[in-house]
PDB file of C-alpha atoms and ligand atoms in Angstrom:
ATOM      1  CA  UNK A   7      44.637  21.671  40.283  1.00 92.00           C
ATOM      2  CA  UNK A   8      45.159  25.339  39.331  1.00 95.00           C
ATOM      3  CA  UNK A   9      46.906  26.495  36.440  1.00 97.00           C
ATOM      4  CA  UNK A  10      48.535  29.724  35.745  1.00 96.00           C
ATOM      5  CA  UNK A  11      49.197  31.372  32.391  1.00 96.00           C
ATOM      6  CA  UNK A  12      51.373  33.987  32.707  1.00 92.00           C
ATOM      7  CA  UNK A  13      51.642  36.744  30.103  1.00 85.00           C
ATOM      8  CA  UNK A  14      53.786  40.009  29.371  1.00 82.00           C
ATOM      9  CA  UNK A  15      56.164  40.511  32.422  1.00 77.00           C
ATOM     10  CA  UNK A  16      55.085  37.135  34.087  1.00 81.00           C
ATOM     11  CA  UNK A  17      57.466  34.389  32.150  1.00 76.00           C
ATOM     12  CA  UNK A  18      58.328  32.667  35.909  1.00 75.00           C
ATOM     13  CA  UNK A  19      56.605  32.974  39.342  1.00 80.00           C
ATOM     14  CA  UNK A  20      59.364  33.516  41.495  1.00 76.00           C
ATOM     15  CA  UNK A  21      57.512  32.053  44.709  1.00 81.00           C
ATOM     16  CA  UNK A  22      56.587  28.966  42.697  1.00 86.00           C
ATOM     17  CA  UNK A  23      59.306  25.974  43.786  1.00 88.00           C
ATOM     18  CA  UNK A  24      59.664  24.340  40.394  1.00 90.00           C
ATOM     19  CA  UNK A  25      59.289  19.924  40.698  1.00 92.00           C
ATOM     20  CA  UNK A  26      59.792  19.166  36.901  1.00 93.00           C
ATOM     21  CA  UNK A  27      59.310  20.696  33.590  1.00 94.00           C
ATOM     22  CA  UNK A  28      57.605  18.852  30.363  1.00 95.00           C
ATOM     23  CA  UNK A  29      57.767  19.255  27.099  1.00 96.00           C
ATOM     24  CA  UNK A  30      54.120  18.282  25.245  1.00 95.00           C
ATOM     25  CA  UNK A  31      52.704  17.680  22.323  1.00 96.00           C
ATOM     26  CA  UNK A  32      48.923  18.062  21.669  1.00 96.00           C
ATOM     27  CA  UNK A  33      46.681  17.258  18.978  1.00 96.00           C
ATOM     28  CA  UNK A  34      47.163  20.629  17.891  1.00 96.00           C
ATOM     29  CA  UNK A  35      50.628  21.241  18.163  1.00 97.00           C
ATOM     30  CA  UNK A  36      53.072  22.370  20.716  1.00 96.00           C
ATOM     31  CA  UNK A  37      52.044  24.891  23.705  1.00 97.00           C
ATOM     32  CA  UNK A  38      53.866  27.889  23.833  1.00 96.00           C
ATOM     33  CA  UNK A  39      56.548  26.271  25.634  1.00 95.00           C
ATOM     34  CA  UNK A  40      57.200  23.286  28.502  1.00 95.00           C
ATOM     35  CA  UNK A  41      54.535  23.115  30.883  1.00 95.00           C
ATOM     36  CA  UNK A  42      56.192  23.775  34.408  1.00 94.00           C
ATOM     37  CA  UNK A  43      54.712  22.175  37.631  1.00 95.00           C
ATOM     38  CA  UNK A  44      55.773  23.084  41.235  1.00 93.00           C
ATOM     39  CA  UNK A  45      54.341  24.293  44.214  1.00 92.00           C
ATOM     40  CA  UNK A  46      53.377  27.508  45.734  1.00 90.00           C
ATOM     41  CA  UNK A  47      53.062  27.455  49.245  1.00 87.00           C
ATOM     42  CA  UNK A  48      53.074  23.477  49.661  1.00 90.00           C
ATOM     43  CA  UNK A  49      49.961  23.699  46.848  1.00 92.00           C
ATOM     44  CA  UNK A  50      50.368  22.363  43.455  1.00 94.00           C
ATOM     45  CA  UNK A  51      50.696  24.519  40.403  1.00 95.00           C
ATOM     46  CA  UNK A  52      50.893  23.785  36.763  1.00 95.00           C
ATOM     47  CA  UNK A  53      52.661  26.998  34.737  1.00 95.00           C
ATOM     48  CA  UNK A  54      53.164  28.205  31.294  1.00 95.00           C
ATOM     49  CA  UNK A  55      53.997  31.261  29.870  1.00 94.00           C
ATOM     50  CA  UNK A  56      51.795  32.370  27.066  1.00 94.00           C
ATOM     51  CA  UNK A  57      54.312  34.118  25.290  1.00 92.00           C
ATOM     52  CA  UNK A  58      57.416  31.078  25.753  1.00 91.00           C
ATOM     53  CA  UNK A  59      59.952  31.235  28.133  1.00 83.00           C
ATOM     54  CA  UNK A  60      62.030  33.862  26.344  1.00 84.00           C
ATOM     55  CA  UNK A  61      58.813  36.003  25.681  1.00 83.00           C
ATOM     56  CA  UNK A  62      59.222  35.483  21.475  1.00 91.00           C
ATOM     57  CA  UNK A  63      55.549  34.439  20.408  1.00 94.00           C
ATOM     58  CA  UNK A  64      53.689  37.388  19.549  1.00 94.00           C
ATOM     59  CA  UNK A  65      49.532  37.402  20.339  1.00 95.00           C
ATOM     60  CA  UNK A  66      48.047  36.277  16.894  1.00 95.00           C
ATOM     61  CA  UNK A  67      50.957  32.937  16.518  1.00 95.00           C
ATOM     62  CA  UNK A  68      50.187  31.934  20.305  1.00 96.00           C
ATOM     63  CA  UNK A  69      48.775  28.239  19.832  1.00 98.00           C
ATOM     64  CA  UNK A  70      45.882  28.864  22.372  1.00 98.00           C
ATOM     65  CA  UNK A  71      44.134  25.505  21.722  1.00 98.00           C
ATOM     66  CA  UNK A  72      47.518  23.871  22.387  1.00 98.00           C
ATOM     67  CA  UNK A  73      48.230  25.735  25.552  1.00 98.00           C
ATOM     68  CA  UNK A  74      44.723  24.928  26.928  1.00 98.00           C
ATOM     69  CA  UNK A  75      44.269  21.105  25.880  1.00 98.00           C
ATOM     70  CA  UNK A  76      48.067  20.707  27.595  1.00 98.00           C
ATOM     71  CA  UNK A  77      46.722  21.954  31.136  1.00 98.00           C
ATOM     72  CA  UNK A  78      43.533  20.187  30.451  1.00 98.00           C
ATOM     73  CA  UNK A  79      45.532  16.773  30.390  1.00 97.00           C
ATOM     74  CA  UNK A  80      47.810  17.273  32.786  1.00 96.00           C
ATOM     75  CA  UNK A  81      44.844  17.254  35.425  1.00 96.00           C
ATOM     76  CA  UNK A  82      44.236  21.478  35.388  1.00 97.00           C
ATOM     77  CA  UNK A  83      40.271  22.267  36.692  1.00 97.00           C
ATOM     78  CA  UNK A  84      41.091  26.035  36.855  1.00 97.00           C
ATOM     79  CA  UNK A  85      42.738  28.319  34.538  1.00 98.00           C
ATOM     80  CA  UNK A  86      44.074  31.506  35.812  1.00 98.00           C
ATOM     81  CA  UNK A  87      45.037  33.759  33.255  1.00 97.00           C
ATOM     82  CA  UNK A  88      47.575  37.016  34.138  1.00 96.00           C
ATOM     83  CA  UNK A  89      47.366  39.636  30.991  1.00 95.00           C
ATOM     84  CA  UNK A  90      48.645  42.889  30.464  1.00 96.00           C
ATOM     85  CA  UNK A  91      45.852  45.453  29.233  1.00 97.00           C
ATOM     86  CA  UNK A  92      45.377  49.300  28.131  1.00 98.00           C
ATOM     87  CA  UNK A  93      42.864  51.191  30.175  1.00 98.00           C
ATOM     88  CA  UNK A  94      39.842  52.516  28.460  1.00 98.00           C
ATOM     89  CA  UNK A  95      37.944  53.264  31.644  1.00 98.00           C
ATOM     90  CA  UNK A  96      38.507  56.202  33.274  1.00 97.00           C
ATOM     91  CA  UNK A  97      39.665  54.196  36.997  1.00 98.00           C
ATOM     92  CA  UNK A  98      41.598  51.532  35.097  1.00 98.00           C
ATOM     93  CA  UNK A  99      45.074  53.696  34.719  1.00 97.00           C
ATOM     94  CA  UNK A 100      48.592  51.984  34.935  1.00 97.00           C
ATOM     95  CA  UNK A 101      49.008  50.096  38.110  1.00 96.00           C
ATOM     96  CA  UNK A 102      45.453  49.141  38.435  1.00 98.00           C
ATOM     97  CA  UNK A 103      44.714  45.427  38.834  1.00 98.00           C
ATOM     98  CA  UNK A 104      41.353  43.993  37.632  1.00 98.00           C
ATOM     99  CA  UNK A 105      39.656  41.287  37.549  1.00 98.00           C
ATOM    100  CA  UNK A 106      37.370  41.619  34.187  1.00 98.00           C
ATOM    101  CA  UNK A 107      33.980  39.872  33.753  1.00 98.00           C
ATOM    102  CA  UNK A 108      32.962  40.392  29.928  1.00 98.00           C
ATOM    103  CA  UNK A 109      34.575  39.754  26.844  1.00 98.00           C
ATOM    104  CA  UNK A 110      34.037  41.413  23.117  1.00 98.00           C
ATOM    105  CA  UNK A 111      36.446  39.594  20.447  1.00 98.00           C
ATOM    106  CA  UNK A 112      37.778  41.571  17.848  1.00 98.00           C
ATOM    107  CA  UNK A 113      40.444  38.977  16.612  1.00 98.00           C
ATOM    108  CA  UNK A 114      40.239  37.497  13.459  1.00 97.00           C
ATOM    109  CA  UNK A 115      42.381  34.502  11.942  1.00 95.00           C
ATOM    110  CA  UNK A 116      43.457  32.610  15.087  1.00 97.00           C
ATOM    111  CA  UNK A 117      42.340  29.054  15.333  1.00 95.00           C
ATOM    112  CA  UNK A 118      39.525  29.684  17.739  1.00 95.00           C
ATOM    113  CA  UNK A 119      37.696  26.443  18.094  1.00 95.00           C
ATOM    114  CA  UNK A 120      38.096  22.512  19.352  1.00 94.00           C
ATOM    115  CA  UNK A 121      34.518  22.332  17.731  1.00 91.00           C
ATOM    116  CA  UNK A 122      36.064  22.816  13.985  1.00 82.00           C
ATOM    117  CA  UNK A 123      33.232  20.352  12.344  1.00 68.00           C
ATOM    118  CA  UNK A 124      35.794  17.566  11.248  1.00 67.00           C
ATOM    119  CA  UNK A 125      36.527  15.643  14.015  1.00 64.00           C
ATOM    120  CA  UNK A 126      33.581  16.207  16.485  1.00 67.00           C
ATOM    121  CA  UNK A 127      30.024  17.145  16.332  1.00 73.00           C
ATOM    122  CA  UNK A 128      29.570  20.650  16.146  1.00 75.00           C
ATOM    123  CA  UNK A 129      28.765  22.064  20.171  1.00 83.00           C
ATOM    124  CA  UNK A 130      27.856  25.767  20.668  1.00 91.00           C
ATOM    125  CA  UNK A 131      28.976  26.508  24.156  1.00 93.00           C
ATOM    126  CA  UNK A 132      27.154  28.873  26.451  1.00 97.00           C
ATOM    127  CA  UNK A 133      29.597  31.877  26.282  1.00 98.00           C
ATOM    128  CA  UNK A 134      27.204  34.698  28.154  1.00 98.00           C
ATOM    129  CA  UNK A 135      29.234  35.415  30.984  1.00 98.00           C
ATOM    130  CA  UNK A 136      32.988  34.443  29.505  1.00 98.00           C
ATOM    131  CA  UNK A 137      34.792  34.159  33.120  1.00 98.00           C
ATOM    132  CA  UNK A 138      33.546  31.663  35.325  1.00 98.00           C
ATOM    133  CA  UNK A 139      31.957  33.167  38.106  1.00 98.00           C
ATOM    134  CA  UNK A 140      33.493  31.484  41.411  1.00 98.00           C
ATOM    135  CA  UNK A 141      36.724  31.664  40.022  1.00 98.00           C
ATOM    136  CA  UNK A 142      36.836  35.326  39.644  1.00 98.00           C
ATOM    137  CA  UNK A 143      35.411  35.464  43.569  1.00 98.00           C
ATOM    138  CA  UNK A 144      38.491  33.511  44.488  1.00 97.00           C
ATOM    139  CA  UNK A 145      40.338  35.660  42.370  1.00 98.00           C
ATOM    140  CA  UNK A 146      39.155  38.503  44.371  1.00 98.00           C
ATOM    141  CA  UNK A 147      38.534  37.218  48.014  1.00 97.00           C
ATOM    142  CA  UNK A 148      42.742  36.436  47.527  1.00 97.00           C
ATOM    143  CA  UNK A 149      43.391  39.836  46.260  1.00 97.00           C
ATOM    144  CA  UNK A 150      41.201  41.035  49.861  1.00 97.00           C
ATOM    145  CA  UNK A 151      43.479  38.584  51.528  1.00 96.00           C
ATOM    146  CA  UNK A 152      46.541  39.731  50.283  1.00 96.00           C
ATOM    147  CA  UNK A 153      45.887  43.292  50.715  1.00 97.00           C
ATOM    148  CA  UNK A 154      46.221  44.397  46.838  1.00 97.00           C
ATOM    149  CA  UNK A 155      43.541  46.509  45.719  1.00 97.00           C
ATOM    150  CA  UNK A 156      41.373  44.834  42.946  1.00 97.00           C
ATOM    151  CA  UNK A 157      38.766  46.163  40.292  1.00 98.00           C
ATOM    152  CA  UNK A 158      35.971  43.859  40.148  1.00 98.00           C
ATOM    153  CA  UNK A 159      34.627  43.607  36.784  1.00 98.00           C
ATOM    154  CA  UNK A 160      34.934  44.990  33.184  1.00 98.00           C
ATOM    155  CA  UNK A 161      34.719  44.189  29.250  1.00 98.00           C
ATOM    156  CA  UNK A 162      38.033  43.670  28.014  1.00 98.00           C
ATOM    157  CA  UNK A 163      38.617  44.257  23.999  1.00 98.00           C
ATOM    158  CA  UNK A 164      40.699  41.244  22.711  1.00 98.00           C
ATOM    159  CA  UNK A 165      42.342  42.879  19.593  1.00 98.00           C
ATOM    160  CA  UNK A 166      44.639  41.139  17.126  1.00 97.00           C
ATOM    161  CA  UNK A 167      48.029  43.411  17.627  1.00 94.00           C
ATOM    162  CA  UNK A 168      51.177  42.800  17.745  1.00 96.00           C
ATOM    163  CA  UNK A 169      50.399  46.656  16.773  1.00 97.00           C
ATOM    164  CA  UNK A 170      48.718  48.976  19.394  1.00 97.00           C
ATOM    165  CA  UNK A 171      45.693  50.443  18.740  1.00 98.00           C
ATOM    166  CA  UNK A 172      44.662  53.878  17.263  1.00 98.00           C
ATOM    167  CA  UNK A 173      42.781  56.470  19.383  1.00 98.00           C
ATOM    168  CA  UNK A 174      39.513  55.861  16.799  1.00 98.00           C
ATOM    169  CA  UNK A 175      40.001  52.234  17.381  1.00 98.00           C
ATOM    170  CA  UNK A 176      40.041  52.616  21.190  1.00 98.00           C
ATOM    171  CA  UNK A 177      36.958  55.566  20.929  1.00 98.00           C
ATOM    172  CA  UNK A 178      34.722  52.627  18.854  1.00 98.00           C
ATOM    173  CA  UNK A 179      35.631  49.543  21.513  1.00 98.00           C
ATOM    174  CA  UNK A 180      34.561  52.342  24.396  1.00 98.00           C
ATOM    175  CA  UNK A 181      31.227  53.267  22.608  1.00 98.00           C
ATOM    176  CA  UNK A 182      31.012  49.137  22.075  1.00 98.00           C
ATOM    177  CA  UNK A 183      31.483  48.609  25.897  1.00 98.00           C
ATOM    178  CA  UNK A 184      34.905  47.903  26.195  1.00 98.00           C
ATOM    179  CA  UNK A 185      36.414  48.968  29.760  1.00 98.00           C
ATOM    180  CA  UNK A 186      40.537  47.657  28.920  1.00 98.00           C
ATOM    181  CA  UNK A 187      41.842  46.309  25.731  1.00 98.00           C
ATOM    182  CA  UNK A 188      44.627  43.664  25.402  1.00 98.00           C
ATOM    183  CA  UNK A 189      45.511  40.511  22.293  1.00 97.00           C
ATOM    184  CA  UNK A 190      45.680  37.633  24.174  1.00 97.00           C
ATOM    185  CA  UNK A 191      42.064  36.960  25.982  1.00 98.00           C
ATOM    186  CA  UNK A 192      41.136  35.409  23.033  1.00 98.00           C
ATOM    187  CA  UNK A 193      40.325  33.126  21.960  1.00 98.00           C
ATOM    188  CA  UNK A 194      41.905  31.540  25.244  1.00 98.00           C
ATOM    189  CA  UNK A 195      38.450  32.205  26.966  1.00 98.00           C
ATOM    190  CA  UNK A 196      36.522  30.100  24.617  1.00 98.00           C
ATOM    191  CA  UNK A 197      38.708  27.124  24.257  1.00 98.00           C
ATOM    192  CA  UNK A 198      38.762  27.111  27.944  1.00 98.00           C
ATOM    193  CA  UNK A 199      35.095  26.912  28.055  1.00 98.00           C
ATOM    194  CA  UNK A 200      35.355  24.003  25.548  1.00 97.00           C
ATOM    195  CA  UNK A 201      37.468  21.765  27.448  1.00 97.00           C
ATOM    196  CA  UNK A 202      34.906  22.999  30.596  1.00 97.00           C
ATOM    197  CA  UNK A 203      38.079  24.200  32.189  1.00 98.00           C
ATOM    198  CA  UNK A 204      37.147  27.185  34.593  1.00 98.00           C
ATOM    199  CA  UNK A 205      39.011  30.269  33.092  1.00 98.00           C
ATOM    200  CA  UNK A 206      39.379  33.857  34.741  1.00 98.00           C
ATOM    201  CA  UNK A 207      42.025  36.099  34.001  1.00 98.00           C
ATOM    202  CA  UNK A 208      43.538  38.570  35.980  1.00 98.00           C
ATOM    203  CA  UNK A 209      44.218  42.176  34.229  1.00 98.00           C
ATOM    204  CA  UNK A 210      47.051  44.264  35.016  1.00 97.00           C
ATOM    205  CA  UNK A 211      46.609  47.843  33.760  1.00 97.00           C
ATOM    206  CA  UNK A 212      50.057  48.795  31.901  1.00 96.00           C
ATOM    207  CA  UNK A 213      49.275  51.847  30.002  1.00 97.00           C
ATOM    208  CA  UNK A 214      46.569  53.821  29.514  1.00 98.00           C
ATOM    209  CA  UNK A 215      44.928  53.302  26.060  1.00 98.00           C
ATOM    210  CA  UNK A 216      46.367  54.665  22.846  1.00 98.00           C
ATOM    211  CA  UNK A 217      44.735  58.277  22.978  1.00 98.00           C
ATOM    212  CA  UNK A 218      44.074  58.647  26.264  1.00 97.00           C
ATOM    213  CA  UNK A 219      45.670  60.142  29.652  1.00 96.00           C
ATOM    214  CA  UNK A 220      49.352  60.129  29.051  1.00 95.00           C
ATOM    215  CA  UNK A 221      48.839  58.169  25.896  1.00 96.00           C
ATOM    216  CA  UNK A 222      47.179  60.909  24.389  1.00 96.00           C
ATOM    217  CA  UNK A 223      49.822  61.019  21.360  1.00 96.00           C
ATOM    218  CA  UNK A 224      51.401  57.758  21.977  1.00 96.00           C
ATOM    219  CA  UNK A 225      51.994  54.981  24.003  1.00 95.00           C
ATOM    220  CA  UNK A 226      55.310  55.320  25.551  1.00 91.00           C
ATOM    221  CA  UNK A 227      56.850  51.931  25.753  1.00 88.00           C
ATOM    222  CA  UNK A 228      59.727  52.582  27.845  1.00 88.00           C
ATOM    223  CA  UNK A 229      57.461  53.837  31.194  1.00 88.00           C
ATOM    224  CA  UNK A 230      55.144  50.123  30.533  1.00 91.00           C
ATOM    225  CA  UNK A 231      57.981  47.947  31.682  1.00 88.00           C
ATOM    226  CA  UNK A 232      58.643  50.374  35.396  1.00 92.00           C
ATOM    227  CA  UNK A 233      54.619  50.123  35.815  1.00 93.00           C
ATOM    228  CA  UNK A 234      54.466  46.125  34.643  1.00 92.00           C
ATOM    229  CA  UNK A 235      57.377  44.841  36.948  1.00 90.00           C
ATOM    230  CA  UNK A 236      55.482  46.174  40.705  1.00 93.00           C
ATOM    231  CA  UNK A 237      52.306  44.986  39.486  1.00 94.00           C
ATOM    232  CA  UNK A 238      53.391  41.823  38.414  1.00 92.00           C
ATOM    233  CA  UNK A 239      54.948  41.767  41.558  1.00 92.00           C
ATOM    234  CA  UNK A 240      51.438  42.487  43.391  1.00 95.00           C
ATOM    235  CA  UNK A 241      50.140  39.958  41.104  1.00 96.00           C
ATOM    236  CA  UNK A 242      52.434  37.339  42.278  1.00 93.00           C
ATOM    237  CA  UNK A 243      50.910  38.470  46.201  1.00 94.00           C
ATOM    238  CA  UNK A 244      47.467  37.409  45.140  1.00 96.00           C
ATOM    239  CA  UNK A 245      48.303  34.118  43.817  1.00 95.00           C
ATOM    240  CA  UNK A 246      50.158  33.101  46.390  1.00 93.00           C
ATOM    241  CA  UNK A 247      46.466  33.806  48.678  1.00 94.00           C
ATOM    242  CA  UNK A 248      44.122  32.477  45.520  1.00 96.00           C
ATOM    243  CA  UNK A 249      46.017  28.534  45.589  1.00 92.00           C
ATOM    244  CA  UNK A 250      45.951  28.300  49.495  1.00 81.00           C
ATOM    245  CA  UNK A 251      42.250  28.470  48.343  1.00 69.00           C
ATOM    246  CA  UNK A 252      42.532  25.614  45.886  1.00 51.00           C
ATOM    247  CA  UNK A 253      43.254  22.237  46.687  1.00 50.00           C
ATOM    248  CA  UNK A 254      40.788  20.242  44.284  1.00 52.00           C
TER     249      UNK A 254
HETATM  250  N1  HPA B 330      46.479  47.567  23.763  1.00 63.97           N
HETATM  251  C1  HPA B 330      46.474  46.238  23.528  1.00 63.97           C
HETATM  252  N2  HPA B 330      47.116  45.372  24.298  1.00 63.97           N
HETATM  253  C2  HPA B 330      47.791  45.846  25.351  1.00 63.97           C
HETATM  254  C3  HPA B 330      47.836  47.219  25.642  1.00 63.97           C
HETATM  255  C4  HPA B 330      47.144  48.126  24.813  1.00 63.97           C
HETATM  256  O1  HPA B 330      47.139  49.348  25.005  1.00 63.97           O
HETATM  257  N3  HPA B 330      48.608  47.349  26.753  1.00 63.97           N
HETATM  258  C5  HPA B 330      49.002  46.086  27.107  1.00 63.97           C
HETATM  259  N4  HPA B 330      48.512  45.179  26.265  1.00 63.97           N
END
């Protein structure tokens, strides 16, 4: 079954007909809010929205391991995750969509691990290609499907926030390899990979990066929310395609 995370300007899918919601609890805590199952199309679909339903957890006090062991026991295989991002690259401006296919972590303090040492034997998992690979081909062959242009590929920057960045901070992640920079990619990635869920995320371009194209000297929050709601909305078109693809 596929799951769907939904991020800044994705708290509901509006084509997703809603069967129950339920509230968990998890080793680790509580997810970010109830888990919400339904169907999309006559295909089952577990939801949650990273943030909670009234978007009030910020980036750094999302319980990631939570969120991911919930859709791990309620029968999740794949892990779609929808995130808002700055563009870095010179093609990823507002509006783009992209499906990214590296990872470089600059978070720091968010409990990152299942493998903490106390419970269970420590596991290193193989993290070399962060996304899983057929995944982000479904992710893509739906976007074809649907008709909404797609980037394929790209090193997002997870950064702490809730701040933005500076325009040094965003010059360093570019000359580190960083193509889009967002909080929330990790360490959701990694605990994904330790559960062996399949995780790819989907990357909606909402700004460009704090010192560049019209973000030169500042990131103008007020024009984000007119670019987020038609992407989301494009967004919405793929995933519709991506879990007529996904039955198992
Ligand atoms: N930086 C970090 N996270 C973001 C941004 C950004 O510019 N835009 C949307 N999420």
């Amino acid at each position: 079954m596929l799951a769907i995370i939904g991020g800044t300007g994705l708290t509901q899918l509006a084509n997703l007909e809603i069967t129950h919601r339920q509230v968990m609890r998890t080793p680790y805590g509580e997810p970010s809010g109830a888990i919400t199952f339904g169907t999309i199309k006559q295909h089952e679909v577990i939801f949650l929205a990273r943030h909670g339903y009234g978007h009030t957890i910020p980036p750094h006090e999302v319980n990631y391991r939570a969120n991911l062991w919930a859709l791990h026991e309620q029968g999740a295989k794949r892990v779609v995750s929808v995130a808002s991002v700055g563009g870095i690259r010179a093609d990823l401006v507002p509006g783009v969509i992209a499906v990214p296919d590296q990872i470089i972590d600059y978070t720091h303090g968010r409990a990152f691990t299942y493998f903490d040492g106390r419970e269970r034997s420590v596991t290193h998992i193989d993290f070399t290609w962060p996304y899983d690979q057929d995944l982000r081909r479904r992710i893509l062959e739906a976007a074809s499907i649907a008709g909404e242009a797609c980037v394929d590929g790209g090193a997002y920057a997870a950064t702490q926030g809730p701040r933005l960045e500076t325009a040094a901070e965003i010059t360093r992640y570019e000359g580190d390899g960083a193509d889009m920079v967002g909080m929330t990619g990790m360490p959701e990635a990694a605990l994904a990979r330790e559960l062996g869920l399949a995780y790819a995320a989907i990357a909606v371009v909402v700004n460009h990066a704090a010192g560049r194209g019209d973000s030169r000297d500042a990131i103008h929050l007020e024009t984000v929310a007119t670019v987020t709601q038609p992407a989301m909305a494009r967004v919405r078109n793929i995933l519709e395609c991506l879990v007529g693809c996904d039955d198992d």
